[in-house]
C-alpha atoms as one frame of an Amber mdcrd trajectory, in Angstrom:
protein
   2.955 -54.998 -38.821   2.220 -58.632 -37.929   4.705 -61.369 -38.591   3.842
 -64.988 -38.944   5.709 -67.101 -36.443   4.487 -70.423 -37.860   6.078 -72.123
 -40.884   4.185 -71.260 -44.063   3.723 -74.108 -46.581   2.986 -72.430 -49.912
   3.376 -75.559 -51.905   4.144 -79.194 -51.765   7.864 -78.515 -52.134   7.928
 -76.477 -48.955   6.155 -79.264 -47.102   8.707 -81.775 -48.311  11.614 -79.468
 -47.308  10.236 -78.923 -43.815   9.607 -82.641 -43.298  13.102 -83.537 -44.449
  14.956 -80.815 -42.557  13.054 -78.816 -39.878  16.350 -77.792 -38.257  16.593
 -74.143 -39.493  13.120 -73.214 -38.231  13.577 -74.898 -34.853  17.003 -73.337
 -34.403  15.518 -69.921 -35.138  12.875 -70.408 -32.412  15.251 -71.863 -29.822
  17.798 -69.126 -30.404  15.523 -66.890 -28.326  17.016 -68.602 -25.290  20.436
 -67.250 -26.174  20.421 -64.501 -23.553  21.020 -64.140 -19.859  18.127 -64.406
 -17.471  18.083 -61.610 -14.909  15.726 -62.305 -12.039  15.412 -62.369  -8.277
  18.330 -64.804  -8.191  20.669 -62.010  -9.219  19.405 -59.870  -6.362  20.043
 -62.719  -3.936  23.505 -63.262  -5.416  24.208 -59.541  -5.126  23.250 -59.615
  -1.439  25.526 -62.618  -0.955  28.354 -60.752  -2.696  27.918 -57.800  -0.331
  27.979 -60.115   2.692  31.101 -61.931   1.486  32.779 -58.598   0.739  31.978
 -57.221   4.180  33.147 -60.309   6.073  36.264 -60.577   3.904  37.199 -56.949
   4.437  36.681 -57.218   8.196  38.756 -60.389   8.413  41.522 -58.930   6.233
  41.713 -55.758   8.312  41.993 -57.787  11.510  44.551 -60.212  10.080  46.774
 -57.417   8.733  46.647 -55.463  11.965  44.603 -52.587  10.594  46.152 -52.283
   7.112  43.114 -50.969   5.227  44.938 -50.689   1.892  45.995 -54.348   1.926
  42.467 -55.332   2.970  40.962 -53.333   0.088  43.310 -54.984  -2.422  42.425
 -58.420  -1.052  38.731 -57.572  -1.260  39.081 -56.541  -4.914  40.793 -59.850
  -5.746  38.083 -61.848  -3.967  35.242 -59.993  -5.704  36.902 -60.472  -9.100
  37.296 -64.206  -8.496  33.670 -64.637  -7.411  32.277 -62.644 -10.353  34.503
 -64.549 -12.776  33.403 -67.927 -11.451  29.692 -67.527 -10.803  28.619 -64.917
 -13.351  31.089 -66.253 -15.897  29.634 -69.740 -15.560  26.138 -68.377 -16.124
  27.226 -66.554 -19.271  28.876 -69.680 -20.607  25.726 -71.694 -19.946  23.569
 -69.156 -21.797  25.882 -68.891 -24.787  24.800 -70.359 -28.129  28.123 -70.095
 -29.945  31.369 -72.038 -29.686  29.659 -74.370 -27.287  32.184 -77.167 -27.537
  34.897 -74.981 -26.073  32.679 -73.084 -23.655  31.270 -76.202 -22.034  34.799
 -77.108 -20.983  35.273 -73.727 -19.326  31.831 -73.961 -17.760  32.602 -77.345
 -16.249  35.963 -76.099 -15.033  34.389 -73.109 -13.302  31.480 -74.997 -11.742
  33.424 -78.031 -10.547  36.228 -75.881  -9.167  33.882 -73.277  -7.662  33.763
 -74.904  -4.174  37.561 -74.812  -3.961  37.771 -71.273  -5.332  35.016 -70.107
  -3.003  36.713 -71.723  -0.004  39.977 -69.964  -0.900  38.180 -66.664  -1.472
  36.471 -66.805   1.917  39.571 -67.455   4.021  39.369 -63.995   5.572  35.622
 -64.435   5.940  36.301 -67.524   8.046  38.906 -65.578  10.007  36.345 -62.928
  10.884  33.814 -65.493  12.082  36.475 -67.149  14.222  37.024 -63.756  15.876
  33.263 -63.375  16.182  33.007 -66.636  18.134  35.721 -65.370  20.533  34.120
 -61.955  20.873  33.265 -62.367  24.569  36.859 -63.111  25.613  38.296 -60.391
  23.386  35.937 -57.696  24.610  36.380 -58.800  28.206  40.132 -58.298  27.885
  39.562 -55.005  26.081  37.297 -53.667  28.822  39.749 -54.836  31.475  42.452
 -52.801  29.741  40.216 -49.741  29.852  39.473 -50.364  33.525  43.202 -50.519
  34.262  43.682 -47.287  32.327  41.105 -45.588  34.542  42.672 -47.142  37.624
  45.807 -45.086  36.925  44.083 -42.023  38.280  42.929 -43.826  41.403  46.537
 -44.855  41.989  47.641 -41.266  41.512  45.031 -40.037  43.958  46.309 -42.510
  46.554  49.901 -41.502  45.842  49.088 -37.787  46.187  47.100 -38.308  49.404
  49.996 -40.265  50.906  52.442 -37.507  49.975  50.279 -34.831  51.537  49.914
 -36.922  54.688  53.657 -37.493  54.871  54.299 -33.805  54.275  51.910 -32.860
  57.035  53.811 -35.140  59.408  57.040 -33.586  58.187  55.787 -30.087  58.992
  54.765 -31.202  62.474  58.247 -32.551  62.939  59.804 -29.272  61.757  57.655
 -27.225  64.102  58.911 -29.267  67.037  62.484 -28.195  66.170  61.803 -24.514
  66.978  63.189 -24.661  70.464  66.074 -26.994  69.615  67.445 -25.392  66.420
  65.916 -22.005  65.519  68.306 -21.578  62.581  67.245 -24.778  60.846  63.689
 -23.941  61.752  63.930 -20.719  59.778  65.705 -22.390  56.862  62.794 -24.797
  56.486  60.391 -21.902  55.907  58.966 -21.107  59.326  58.931 -17.814  61.157
  58.203 -17.593  64.842  54.639 -16.502  65.461  53.396 -17.339  61.946  53.799
 -21.101  62.034  50.144 -22.037  61.701  49.531 -19.747  58.744  52.726 -20.900
  57.016  51.902 -24.536  57.641  48.452 -24.246  56.073  49.907 -22.354  53.117
  52.539 -25.024  52.494  49.964 -27.821  52.584  47.712 -25.908  50.212  50.596
 -25.330  47.817  51.465 -29.030  47.674  47.838 -30.005  47.263  47.485 -27.520
  44.402  50.592 -28.935  42.730  49.302 -32.490  42.932  45.581 -31.887  42.389
  45.689 -28.761  40.279  43.490 -27.721  37.390  45.649 -29.517  34.834  45.253
 -32.795  36.667  41.482 -32.449  36.991  41.163 -31.569  33.309  43.251 -34.585
  32.324  41.328 -36.920  34.618  37.889 -35.793  33.445  38.896 -36.005  29.777
  40.373 -39.470  30.331  37.251 -40.785  32.039  35.088 -39.483  29.204  37.411
 -40.971  26.610  37.422 -44.354  28.332  33.640 -44.312  28.576  33.298 -43.615
  24.848  35.855 -46.288  23.931  34.009 -48.880  26.002  30.647 -47.954  24.475
  31.856 -48.497  20.890  33.767 -51.718  21.544  32.640 -54.515  19.216  34.298
 -56.897  16.784  31.736 -55.690  14.235  33.432 -52.302  14.424  36.592 -52.722
  12.381  38.062 -49.536  13.827  38.691 -51.338  17.098  42.058 -52.323  15.597
  43.001 -48.703  15.003  41.712 -47.791  18.452  44.130 -50.243  20.025  47.159
 -48.230  18.914  45.445 -45.023  19.989  44.601 -46.455  23.420  48.116 -47.750
  23.961  49.633 -44.404  22.966  47.128 -42.484  25.080  47.835 -44.574  28.182
  51.549 -43.807  27.851  50.783 -40.096  27.524  48.586 -40.172  30.643  51.288
 -41.977  32.579  53.907 -39.429  31.513  51.688 -36.504  32.481  50.920 -37.999
  35.889  54.644 -38.498  36.444  55.148 -34.874  35.472  52.525 -33.719  37.980
  54.132 -35.779  40.728  57.621 -34.473  39.981  56.874 -31.097  41.626  57.962
 -31.063  45.270  58.178 -28.617  48.117  61.601 -27.374  49.180  61.194 -28.702
  52.704  59.788 -32.099  51.708  61.667 -35.236  52.457  63.058 -37.319  49.613
  60.027 -38.591  47.758  59.507 -41.565  45.477  58.362 -41.024  41.922  54.874
 -41.987  40.900  54.766 -45.373  39.203  51.492 -46.760  37.943  51.208 -50.525
  37.840  47.800 -50.189  36.214  49.293 -48.321  33.250  51.606 -51.194  32.383
  48.834 -53.706  33.028  46.538 -51.806  30.639  49.219 -51.756  27.946  49.846
 -55.491  28.362  46.130 -56.266  28.161  45.533 -54.133  25.081  48.545 -55.780
  23.423  46.989 -59.192  24.085  43.761 -57.986  22.471  45.730 -56.881  19.428
  47.422 -60.275  19.259  44.078 -62.052  19.520  42.699 -59.998  16.625  45.693
 -59.940  14.302  47.984 -62.868  15.001  45.594 -65.772  15.417  45.666 -68.701
  13.044  42.800 -69.062  10.606  40.496 -71.661  12.137  37.101 -72.236  10.496
  34.284 -72.059  12.994  30.958 -73.921  12.723  29.119 -70.608  12.325  31.528
 -69.467   9.620  31.223 -72.740   7.695  27.417 -72.661   7.812  27.218 -69.029
   6.707  29.709 -69.528   3.880  27.754 -72.567   2.672  24.567 -70.494   2.495
  26.405 -67.704   0.683  27.814 -70.196  -1.815  24.326 -71.444  -2.703  23.082
 -67.871  -3.015  25.901 -67.021  -5.422  25.188 -70.152  -7.454  21.476 -69.363
  -7.912  21.817 -67.329 -11.163  23.632 -70.227 -12.791  21.134 -72.776 -11.497
  18.073 -71.012 -12.909  19.733 -70.043 -16.194  18.342 -72.080 -19.092  20.887
 -73.586 -21.410  20.785 -72.285 -24.950  18.391 -74.240 -27.141  21.074 -75.033
 -29.703  23.451 -76.450 -27.119  24.460 -80.057 -27.711  26.033 -80.368 -24.278
  25.063 -80.508 -20.618  27.103 -79.883 -17.474  27.675 -83.534 -16.641  26.944
 -85.468 -19.805  28.664 -85.165 -23.148  27.031 -84.154 -26.420  23.585 -85.703
 -26.871  22.107 -85.599 -30.395  19.593 -87.746 -32.172  20.900 -89.643 -35.186
  18.168 -88.171 -37.331  19.301 -84.616 -36.609  22.886 -85.554 -37.397  21.846
 -87.047 -40.681  19.713 -84.046 -41.591  22.488 -81.683 -40.665  24.981 -83.547
 -42.799  22.614 -83.574 -45.760  22.246 -79.805 -45.625  25.992 -79.351 -45.422
  25.942 -77.995 -41.849  28.954 -79.681 -40.267  29.419 -77.162 -37.444  28.738
 -79.128 -34.253  28.149 -75.954 -32.309  25.171 -74.958 -34.406  23.301 -78.295
 -34.586  20.140 -78.510 -32.486  19.570 -81.148 -29.827  17.154 -81.555 -26.972
  19.585 -79.855 -24.572
């Protein structure tokens, strides 16, 4: 069925009515604009929303020291604010009803959108500040891992020194055979078997210090450190969680190395306990990395400002390309603009609702 979209003038009376008051027909045609325009701008805005969400979540996780729940709540608030402002403003612009009230809300949202967007992207700016300091942060992080690996080199040196000292001690004991045979026997030697006993004692101490447990721990630690270094990046939000794991792991390694070194031979001299300076250095360094990620002040960086400005324009695109409803008597900046003739015609027909009178905007 075909419908006529043009005004039909069946008689002279209809012609006179249309000439005197064309408002109803024009309003009917322009009311087609009373709907949202979905286009490529919404795709661009959606991409911008994803980017803002990602940067905000990363910055919130860093700022809260790895509190993912708090970061998720903050992200939800930010997304709600951005949708309310930018999509809400577009809906208000497209609306063809209650325009006098909606234009006020539209102006409020649009004119306040830079401030709201700046507040919503605080954590986004925080992330980009961390991104600009990535080199220093990762350098300190890798230094902490190097110190953690250095623990085992220190232990190797400690164990080698103990074995060397013990070997000298055994030589000293063997020289006592002729002077004090009783003490000589108490220290584990039997006449005629000294060389065999000496080698057995040295092997026992070496096994205690460099046994299978130590080698397993060392190999696992080196592999763990290698993997941690490979995945280190400020783009990987789990680096915050890894900091606590690394700090805890370094303490465990230090305790186990102290445990290995605690075993001693009965005829050893008084020995010093193993103390790793690298372990404490690694813990101090990793703590400084954590402080750099979580306790820094929020300082906008040039890169962060530029990126946020681009994202703001991308989010504003749907509003910018949205056509205002044809019946709207308002614009974003100017007040109501209506021709006197339309006002007169509207008053003659009894239509006193300002929101439904047609103007050029």
